[in-house]
mmCIF file of C-alpha atoms and ligand atoms in Angstrom:
data_model
loop_
_atom_site.group_PDB
_atom_site.id
_atom_site.type_symbol
_atom_site.label_atom_id
_atom_site.label_comp_id
_atom_site.label_asym_id
_atom_site.label_seq_id
_atom_site.Cartn_x
_atom_site.Cartn_y
_atom_site.Cartn_z
ATOM 1 C CA MET A 274 -5.545 25.822 4.713
ATOM 2 C CA GLN A 275 -3.287 22.777 5.054
ATOM 3 C CA LYS A 276 -0.417 22.950 7.817
ATOM 4 C CA THR A 277 2.811 20.868 7.770
ATOM 5 C CA VAL A 278 4.219 19.580 11.173
ATOM 6 C CA HIS A 279 7.370 17.681 11.597
ATOM 7 C CA THR A 280 7.057 16.496 15.046
ATOM 8 C CA ILE A 281 4.909 14.258 17.218
ATOM 9 C CA ALA A 282 4.116 16.927 19.757
ATOM 10 C CA GLU A 283 2.926 19.313 17.207
ATOM 11 C CA LEU A 284 0.804 16.684 15.318
ATOM 12 C CA ARG A 285 -0.871 15.500 18.743
ATOM 13 C CA ALA A 286 -1.583 19.320 19.604
ATOM 14 C CA ARG A 287 -3.306 20.036 16.268
ATOM 15 C CA ILE A 288 -5.351 16.678 16.440
ATOM 16 C CA ALA A 289 -6.257 17.344 20.079
ATOM 17 C CA THR A 290 -8.134 20.521 19.319
ATOM 18 C CA TRP A 291 -10.254 18.769 16.665
ATOM 19 C CA LYS A 292 -11.052 15.791 19.106
ATOM 20 C CA GLN A 293 -12.114 18.220 21.693
ATOM 21 C CA ALA A 294 -14.381 19.787 19.382
ATOM 22 C CA GLY A 295 -15.884 16.076 18.680
ATOM 23 C CA GLU A 296 -14.356 16.179 15.182
ATOM 24 C CA ARG A 297 -13.893 12.673 13.311
ATOM 25 C CA VAL A 298 -10.413 12.411 11.826
ATOM 26 C CA ALA A 299 -9.412 10.287 8.665
ATOM 27 C CA PHE A 300 -5.650 9.447 8.178
ATOM 28 C CA VAL A 301 -3.829 8.631 4.828
ATOM 29 C CA PRO A 302 -0.305 7.310 5.392
ATOM 30 C CA THR A 303 2.031 7.624 2.555
ATOM 31 C CA MET A 304 5.791 7.558 1.770
ATOM 32 C CA GLY A 305 5.308 10.567 -0.388
ATOM 33 C CA ASN A 306 6.131 10.912 -4.370
ATOM 34 C CA LEU A 307 2.531 11.361 -4.677
ATOM 35 C CA HIS A 308 0.212 10.368 -7.813
ATOM 36 C CA ARG A 309 -3.333 10.408 -8.517
ATOM 37 C CA GLY A 310 -3.898 7.269 -6.734
ATOM 38 C CA HIS A 311 -2.906 8.991 -3.472
ATOM 39 C CA ILE A 312 -4.835 12.010 -4.194
ATOM 40 C CA HIS A 313 -7.822 9.703 -4.756
ATOM 41 C CA LEU A 314 -7.084 8.191 -1.095
ATOM 42 C CA VAL A 315 -7.176 11.872 0.362
ATOM 43 C CA GLU A 316 -10.562 12.454 -1.594
ATOM 44 C CA ARG A 317 -11.940 9.374 0.083
ATOM 45 C CA ALA A 318 -10.662 10.331 3.406
ATOM 46 C CA ARG A 319 -12.431 13.551 3.069
ATOM 47 C CA GLU A 320 -15.548 12.020 2.435
ATOM 48 C CA LEU A 321 -15.284 10.007 5.557
ATOM 49 C CA ALA A 322 -14.448 12.588 8.119
ATOM 50 C CA PRO A 323 -14.518 16.490 8.516
ATOM 51 C CA ARG A 324 -10.595 16.458 9.553
ATOM 52 C CA THR A 325 -8.086 14.912 7.428
ATOM 53 C CA VAL A 326 -4.340 14.128 8.045
ATOM 54 C CA ALA A 327 -1.721 12.628 5.739
ATOM 55 C CA SER A 328 1.856 11.580 6.619
ATOM 56 C CA ILE A 329 4.872 11.458 4.200
ATOM 57 C CA PHE A 330 7.687 9.298 5.706
ATOM 58 C CA VAL A 331 10.074 6.737 3.628
ATOM 59 C CA ASN A 332 9.943 4.064 6.293
ATOM 60 C CA PRO A 333 13.399 2.339 6.314
ATOM 61 C CA MET A 334 12.209 -0.485 8.469
ATOM 62 C CA GLN A 335 10.278 -1.797 5.396
ATOM 63 C CA PHE A 336 13.150 -1.851 2.817
ATOM 64 C CA GLY A 337 15.398 -4.690 2.546
ATOM 65 C CA ALA A 338 19.081 -4.258 2.598
ATOM 66 C CA ASN A 339 19.193 -4.327 -1.285
ATOM 67 C CA GLU A 340 16.174 -2.373 -2.110
ATOM 68 C CA ASP A 341 15.572 0.969 -3.059
ATOM 69 C CA TYR A 342 15.269 2.861 0.260
ATOM 70 C CA ALA A 343 17.915 5.367 -0.447
ATOM 71 C CA GLY A 344 16.851 6.097 -4.056
ATOM 72 C CA TYR A 345 13.178 6.416 -3.202
ATOM 73 C CA PRO A 346 12.172 9.763 -4.680
ATOM 74 C CA ARG A 347 11.540 12.236 -2.099
ATOM 75 C CA THR A 348 9.324 15.182 -3.608
ATOM 76 C CA LEU A 349 8.052 16.789 -0.391
ATOM 77 C CA GLU A 350 7.263 20.324 -1.735
ATOM 78 C CA ASP A 351 5.351 19.032 -4.949
ATOM 79 C CA ASP A 352 3.450 16.380 -2.466
ATOM 80 C CA SER A 353 2.638 19.356 -0.428
ATOM 81 C CA ARG A 354 1.244 21.494 -3.024
ATOM 82 C CA GLN A 355 -0.704 18.449 -4.283
ATOM 83 C CA LEU A 356 -2.334 17.745 -0.801
ATOM 84 C CA GLU A 357 -3.179 21.427 -0.252
ATOM 85 C CA ALA A 358 -5.016 21.510 -3.532
ATOM 86 C CA VAL A 359 -7.244 18.728 -2.594
ATOM 87 C CA GLY A 360 -8.058 20.169 0.670
ATOM 88 C CA LEU A 361 -5.991 17.938 3.161
ATOM 89 C CA ASP A 362 -6.149 19.568 6.777
ATOM 90 C CA LEU A 363 -2.724 18.468 8.215
ATOM 91 C CA LEU A 364 0.503 17.058 6.863
ATOM 92 C CA PHE A 365 2.939 15.093 9.029
ATOM 93 C CA ALA A 366 6.361 14.988 7.581
ATOM 94 C CA PRO A 367 8.678 13.622 10.361
ATOM 95 C CA LYS A 368 12.555 13.389 10.388
ATOM 96 C CA LEU A 369 14.056 9.683 10.439
ATOM 97 C CA THR A 370 14.936 10.393 14.094
ATOM 98 C CA GLU A 371 11.599 11.515 15.266
ATOM 99 C CA ILE A 372 9.895 8.140 14.354
ATOM 100 C CA TYR A 373 12.988 5.824 15.052
ATOM 101 C CA PRO A 374 15.248 7.567 18.009
ATOM 102 C CA ARG A 375 17.121 4.407 18.302
ATOM 103 C CA PRO A 376 18.632 2.181 15.731
ATOM 104 C CA LEU A 377 16.032 -0.033 13.908
ATOM 105 C CA THR A 378 17.373 -3.242 15.145
ATOM 106 C CA ASP A 379 16.652 -1.786 18.950
ATOM 107 C CA MET A 380 13.214 -0.790 18.210
ATOM 108 C CA ALA A 381 9.950 -2.807 19.161
ATOM 109 C CA GLN A 382 8.522 -4.237 16.107
ATOM 110 C CA VAL A 383 4.736 -5.115 15.370
ATOM 111 C CA THR A 384 4.343 -8.401 13.215
ATOM 112 C CA VAL A 385 1.449 -10.353 11.864
ATOM 113 C CA PRO A 386 3.400 -13.520 11.309
ATOM 114 C CA GLU A 387 1.732 -15.870 8.608
ATOM 115 C CA LEU A 388 0.176 -13.430 6.248
ATOM 116 C CA SER A 389 3.363 -11.612 6.097
ATOM 117 C CA ALA A 390 5.359 -14.536 4.999
ATOM 118 C CA ILE A 391 3.404 -15.231 1.747
ATOM 119 C CA LEU A 392 3.171 -13.634 -1.601
ATOM 120 C CA CYS A 393 5.470 -10.314 -1.545
ATOM 121 C CA GLY A 394 6.749 -11.733 1.876
ATOM 122 C CA VAL A 395 8.681 -14.440 0.241
ATOM 123 C CA SER A 396 11.162 -12.129 -1.570
ATOM 124 C CA ARG A 397 10.693 -9.405 0.930
ATOM 125 C CA PRO A 398 10.994 -11.287 4.284
ATOM 126 C CA ILE A 399 11.173 -7.929 6.641
ATOM 127 C CA HIS A 400 9.000 -5.774 4.217
ATOM 128 C CA PHE A 401 5.475 -6.238 6.239
ATOM 129 C CA SER A 402 6.828 -6.229 9.952
ATOM 130 C CA GLY A 403 8.346 -2.609 8.814
ATOM 131 C CA VAL A 404 4.929 -1.680 7.438
ATOM 132 C CA THR A 405 2.819 -2.801 10.362
ATOM 133 C CA THR A 406 5.303 -1.405 12.647
ATOM 134 C CA ILE A 407 5.316 2.066 11.214
ATOM 135 C CA VAL A 408 1.572 1.990 10.769
ATOM 136 C CA ALA A 409 0.874 1.025 14.390
ATOM 137 C CA LYS A 410 3.186 3.942 15.473
ATOM 138 C CA LEU A 411 1.305 6.411 13.110
ATOM 139 C CA PHE A 412 -2.044 5.042 14.588
ATOM 140 C CA ASN A 413 -0.770 5.747 17.987
ATOM 141 C CA MET A 414 0.346 9.495 16.935
ATOM 142 C CA VAL A 415 -2.516 10.374 15.147
ATOM 143 C CA GLN A 416 -5.255 8.218 16.618
ATOM 144 C CA PRO A 417 -7.507 8.499 13.747
ATOM 145 C CA ASP A 418 -11.301 7.225 13.506
ATOM 146 C CA VAL A 419 -10.337 5.739 10.043
ATOM 147 C CA ALA A 420 -7.567 5.094 7.844
ATOM 148 C CA VAL A 421 -7.418 4.800 3.877
ATOM 149 C CA PHE A 422 -5.285 2.283 2.068
ATOM 150 C CA GLY A 423 -5.160 1.675 -1.585
ATOM 151 C CA GLU A 424 -6.061 -1.707 -2.755
ATOM 152 C CA LYS A 425 -3.151 -2.073 -5.143
ATOM 153 C CA ASP A 426 -1.208 -3.307 -1.980
ATOM 154 C CA TRP A 427 -3.921 -5.651 -1.218
ATOM 155 C CA GLN A 428 -1.713 -7.962 0.893
ATOM 156 C CA GLN A 429 -0.872 -4.946 2.809
ATOM 157 C CA LEU A 430 -4.401 -3.821 3.450
ATOM 158 C CA VAL A 431 -5.238 -7.545 4.511
ATOM 159 C CA ILE A 432 -2.290 -7.567 7.047
ATOM 160 C CA ILE A 433 -3.236 -3.987 8.408
ATOM 161 C CA ARG A 434 -6.886 -5.266 8.875
ATOM 162 C CA ARG A 435 -5.502 -8.175 10.940
ATOM 163 C CA MET A 436 -3.259 -6.079 13.046
ATOM 164 C CA VAL A 437 -6.041 -3.713 13.788
ATOM 165 C CA ALA A 438 -8.413 -6.683 14.670
ATOM 166 C CA ASP A 439 -5.699 -8.582 16.657
ATOM 167 C CA LEU A 440 -4.390 -5.803 18.757
ATOM 168 C CA ASP A 441 -7.770 -3.890 19.174
ATOM 169 C CA PHE A 442 -6.783 -0.460 17.473
ATOM 170 C CA PRO A 443 -10.084 1.636 17.450
ATOM 171 C CA VAL A 444 -9.590 2.668 13.821
ATOM 172 C CA GLU A 445 -11.720 1.730 10.717
ATOM 173 C CA ILE A 446 -9.651 0.622 7.881
ATOM 174 C CA VAL A 447 -11.296 1.376 4.588
ATOM 175 C CA GLY A 448 -9.677 -0.025 1.091
ATOM 176 C CA VAL A 449 -9.869 2.080 -1.998
ATOM 177 C CA PRO A 450 -9.907 0.541 -5.576
ATOM 178 C CA THR A 451 -6.644 1.002 -7.591
ATOM 179 C CA VAL A 452 -6.370 3.838 -9.970
ATOM 180 C CA ARG A 453 -4.967 3.023 -13.356
ATOM 181 C CA GLU A 454 -3.604 4.737 -16.268
ATOM 182 C CA SER A 455 -5.818 4.556 -19.488
ATOM 183 C CA ASP A 456 -3.716 1.498 -20.805
ATOM 184 C CA GLY A 457 -4.439 -0.473 -17.288
ATOM 185 C CA LEU A 458 -1.179 0.109 -15.620
ATOM 186 C CA ALA A 459 -1.706 0.717 -11.823
ATOM 187 C CA LEU A 460 -0.390 3.987 -10.658
ATOM 188 C CA SER A 461 2.502 3.659 -8.406
ATOM 189 C CA SER A 462 5.639 5.700 -7.266
ATOM 190 C CA ARG A 463 7.886 2.835 -8.770
ATOM 191 C CA ASN A 464 6.605 3.306 -12.343
ATOM 192 C CA GLY A 465 9.074 6.278 -12.420
ATOM 193 C CA TYR A 466 11.729 3.685 -12.715
ATOM 194 C CA LEU A 467 10.511 2.662 -16.040
ATOM 195 C CA SER A 468 12.310 3.495 -19.127
ATOM 196 C CA ALA A 469 9.968 4.853 -22.069
ATOM 197 C CA GLU A 470 10.325 1.230 -23.614
ATOM 198 C CA GLU A 471 9.466 -0.603 -20.300
ATOM 199 C CA ARG A 472 6.666 1.784 -20.023
ATOM 200 C CA VAL A 473 5.077 0.673 -23.202
ATOM 201 C CA MET A 474 5.799 -2.901 -22.118
ATOM 202 C CA ALA A 475 4.179 -2.498 -18.536
ATOM 203 C CA PRO A 476 0.453 -2.716 -19.028
ATOM 204 C CA ALA A 477 1.159 -6.442 -19.991
ATOM 205 C CA LEU A 478 1.059 -7.086 -16.151
ATOM 206 C CA TYR A 479 -2.661 -6.101 -15.847
ATOM 207 C CA ALA A 480 -3.626 -7.664 -19.119
ATOM 208 C CA THR A 481 -2.065 -11.034 -17.874
ATOM 209 C CA LEU A 482 -4.249 -10.815 -14.637
ATOM 210 C CA ARG A 483 -7.421 -10.019 -16.709
ATOM 211 C CA ALA A 484 -6.633 -12.840 -19.070
ATOM 212 C CA THR A 485 -6.361 -15.250 -16.261
ATOM 213 C CA ALA A 486 -9.585 -14.026 -14.581
ATOM 214 C CA GLU A 487 -11.316 -14.764 -17.612
ATOM 215 C CA GLN A 488 -10.037 -18.301 -17.707
ATOM 216 C CA LEU A 489 -11.282 -18.594 -14.221
ATOM 217 C CA ARG A 490 -14.574 -17.376 -15.027
ATOM 218 C CA ALA A 491 -14.868 -19.586 -18.078
ATOM 219 C CA GLY A 492 -14.419 -22.684 -15.979
ATOM 220 C CA GLU A 493 -10.804 -23.447 -15.677
ATOM 221 C CA ARG A 494 -10.128 -24.342 -12.105
ATOM 222 C CA ASP A 495 -6.560 -25.755 -11.940
ATOM 223 C CA CYS A 496 -4.728 -22.728 -10.590
ATOM 224 C CA SER A 497 -1.348 -24.201 -10.883
ATOM 225 C CA VAL A 498 -1.835 -24.476 -14.672
ATOM 226 C CA LEU A 499 -3.197 -20.873 -14.879
ATOM 227 C CA GLU A 500 -0.448 -19.590 -12.580
ATOM 228 C CA ALA A 501 2.391 -21.232 -14.840
ATOM 229 C CA ALA A 502 0.929 -20.245 -18.040
ATOM 230 C CA ALA A 503 0.633 -16.628 -16.630
ATOM 231 C CA LYS A 504 4.208 -16.506 -15.516
ATOM 232 C CA THR A 505 5.281 -18.034 -19.142
ATOM 233 C CA GLN A 506 3.222 -14.994 -20.775
ATOM 234 C CA LEU A 507 4.876 -12.397 -18.538
ATOM 235 C CA GLU A 508 8.263 -13.854 -19.545
ATOM 236 C CA ALA A 509 7.551 -13.701 -23.128
ATOM 237 C CA ALA A 510 6.557 -10.043 -22.334
ATOM 238 C CA GLY A 511 9.889 -9.072 -20.972
ATOM 239 C CA PHE A 512 9.229 -9.276 -17.289
ATOM 240 C CA ARG A 513 11.020 -11.529 -14.550
ATOM 241 C CA PRO A 514 8.162 -12.794 -12.532
ATOM 242 C CA ASP A 515 8.426 -12.800 -8.678
ATOM 243 C CA TYR A 516 5.157 -14.705 -8.332
ATOM 244 C CA PHE A 517 1.788 -15.079 -9.781
ATOM 245 C CA GLU A 518 -0.815 -16.511 -7.553
ATOM 246 C CA ILE A 519 -4.521 -17.118 -7.269
ATOM 247 C CA ARG A 520 -5.638 -16.762 -3.545
ATOM 248 C CA CYS A 521 -8.880 -16.344 -1.721
ATOM 249 C CA SER A 522 -9.493 -12.703 -1.455
ATOM 250 C CA ASP A 523 -9.828 -11.883 2.186
ATOM 251 C CA THR A 524 -7.788 -14.725 3.831
ATOM 252 C CA LEU A 525 -5.132 -14.858 1.125
ATOM 253 C CA ARG A 526 -5.091 -18.766 1.576
ATOM 254 C CA LYS A 527 -5.058 -20.942 -1.485
ATOM 255 C CA PRO A 528 -8.493 -21.484 -2.825
ATOM 256 C CA THR A 529 -10.181 -24.898 -2.367
ATOM 257 C CA PRO A 530 -13.242 -26.123 -4.429
ATOM 258 C CA GLY A 531 -16.370 -24.007 -3.512
ATOM 259 C CA ASP A 532 -14.408 -20.817 -2.673
ATOM 260 C CA VAL A 533 -15.846 -18.063 -4.931
ATOM 261 C CA ASP A 534 -14.299 -14.705 -3.676
ATOM 262 C CA LEU A 535 -10.880 -14.866 -5.274
ATOM 263 C CA ARG A 536 -7.931 -12.621 -6.125
ATOM 264 C CA ILE A 537 -5.100 -12.921 -8.405
ATOM 265 C CA PHE A 538 -1.794 -11.495 -7.215
ATOM 266 C CA ALA A 539 1.237 -10.741 -9.302
ATOM 267 C CA ALA A 540 4.688 -9.173 -8.939
ATOM 268 C CA ALA A 541 7.082 -9.081 -11.467
ATOM 269 C CA TRP A 542 10.465 -6.972 -12.398
ATOM 270 C CA LEU A 543 10.600 -4.888 -15.371
ATOM 271 C CA GLY A 544 13.952 -3.513 -15.599
ATOM 272 C CA ARG A 545 14.738 -1.955 -12.130
ATOM 273 C CA ALA A 546 10.992 -1.650 -11.440
ATOM 274 C CA ARG A 547 9.412 -4.391 -9.231
ATOM 275 C CA LEU A 548 5.655 -3.823 -10.154
ATOM 276 C CA ILE A 549 2.799 -5.332 -8.174
ATOM 277 C CA ASP A 550 -0.851 -5.581 -9.221
ATOM 278 C CA ASN A 551 -3.942 -7.612 -8.228
ATOM 279 C CA LEU A 552 -7.407 -8.332 -9.407
ATOM 280 C CA ALA A 553 -10.713 -9.844 -7.831
ATOM 281 C CA VAL A 554 -12.662 -12.511 -9.258
ATOM 282 C CA VAL A 555 -15.973 -13.631 -7.927
ATOM 283 C CA LEU A 556 -16.915 -16.818 -9.399
ATOM 284 C CA ASP A 557 -20.843 -17.877 -9.915
HETATM 285 O O1 PAF B 842 1.825 1.897 1.316
HETATM 286 C C1 PAF B 842 2.567 2.615 1.776
HETATM 287 O O2 PAF B 842 2.757 3.740 0.964
HETATM 288 C C2 PAF B 842 3.409 2.294 2.957
HETATM 289 O O3 PAF B 842 3.497 0.895 2.993
HETATM 290 C C3 PAF B 842 2.738 2.940 4.013
HETATM 291 C C4 PAF B 842 1.417 2.214 4.636
HETATM 292 C C5 PAF B 842 2.758 4.426 3.977
HETATM 293 C C6 PAF B 842 3.732 2.514 5.327
HETATM 294 O O4 PAF B 842 5.016 3.148 5.061
#
């Protein structure tokens, strides 16, 4: 049966008993407001280790001053029920002061500089330092053998892999493919911000990624032309595009001739929701 703990001491005590018994631990960090995508991460975690831990913590350090930290949906009771139903062993749901006992500006931080400054990092300059700091802290608290992240946040996944490599965390990082609605919209807690009308418009983001992928596969190689055309299509579909960029999948650098393992990244506003998505394209 799932147990919920709120302090680092309780978390460590529980996990210590498993470690002493030689049991591997898989970890799924989340900010709560769970949907099928998150549940799928826990299902994958359960395949990877006999013991599973998830965290729910809306991390203020990864939100900019004008972003949705205060209004981010907090649905702990419902989340807890869903996690219990999927067979999670331990939920860590700390209070703010348990994680940040001092003002955020006075806390040590972990940064992966270059990768954090591109794509989403351009319009969200402090976001990824906030993510890497909380994930590093959670890794030190849970000490998992393996941690699971969704591929919808592909840039986050690449940055966390780099942090783990550069700082020698003994944690295997596993990415899980994006879960989508039947019309292609990637599941996200922020989809809840969409009005009924915007929800009908929202699948155009994924449709534009797919159309661009088809053009790449058909031989079009001028990324700037494809990116500009995609932004125009998104605007026509009612979005305010933040960026639309074709990059190398693993390094996130701009592709040069001969690169075949590509990924298309998009972020766009629809009403008050900032939606992100990405799609892999492997060229012949
Ligand atoms: O992907 C998320 O939900 C968050 O960025 C994470 C990894 C839980 C860190 O707060």
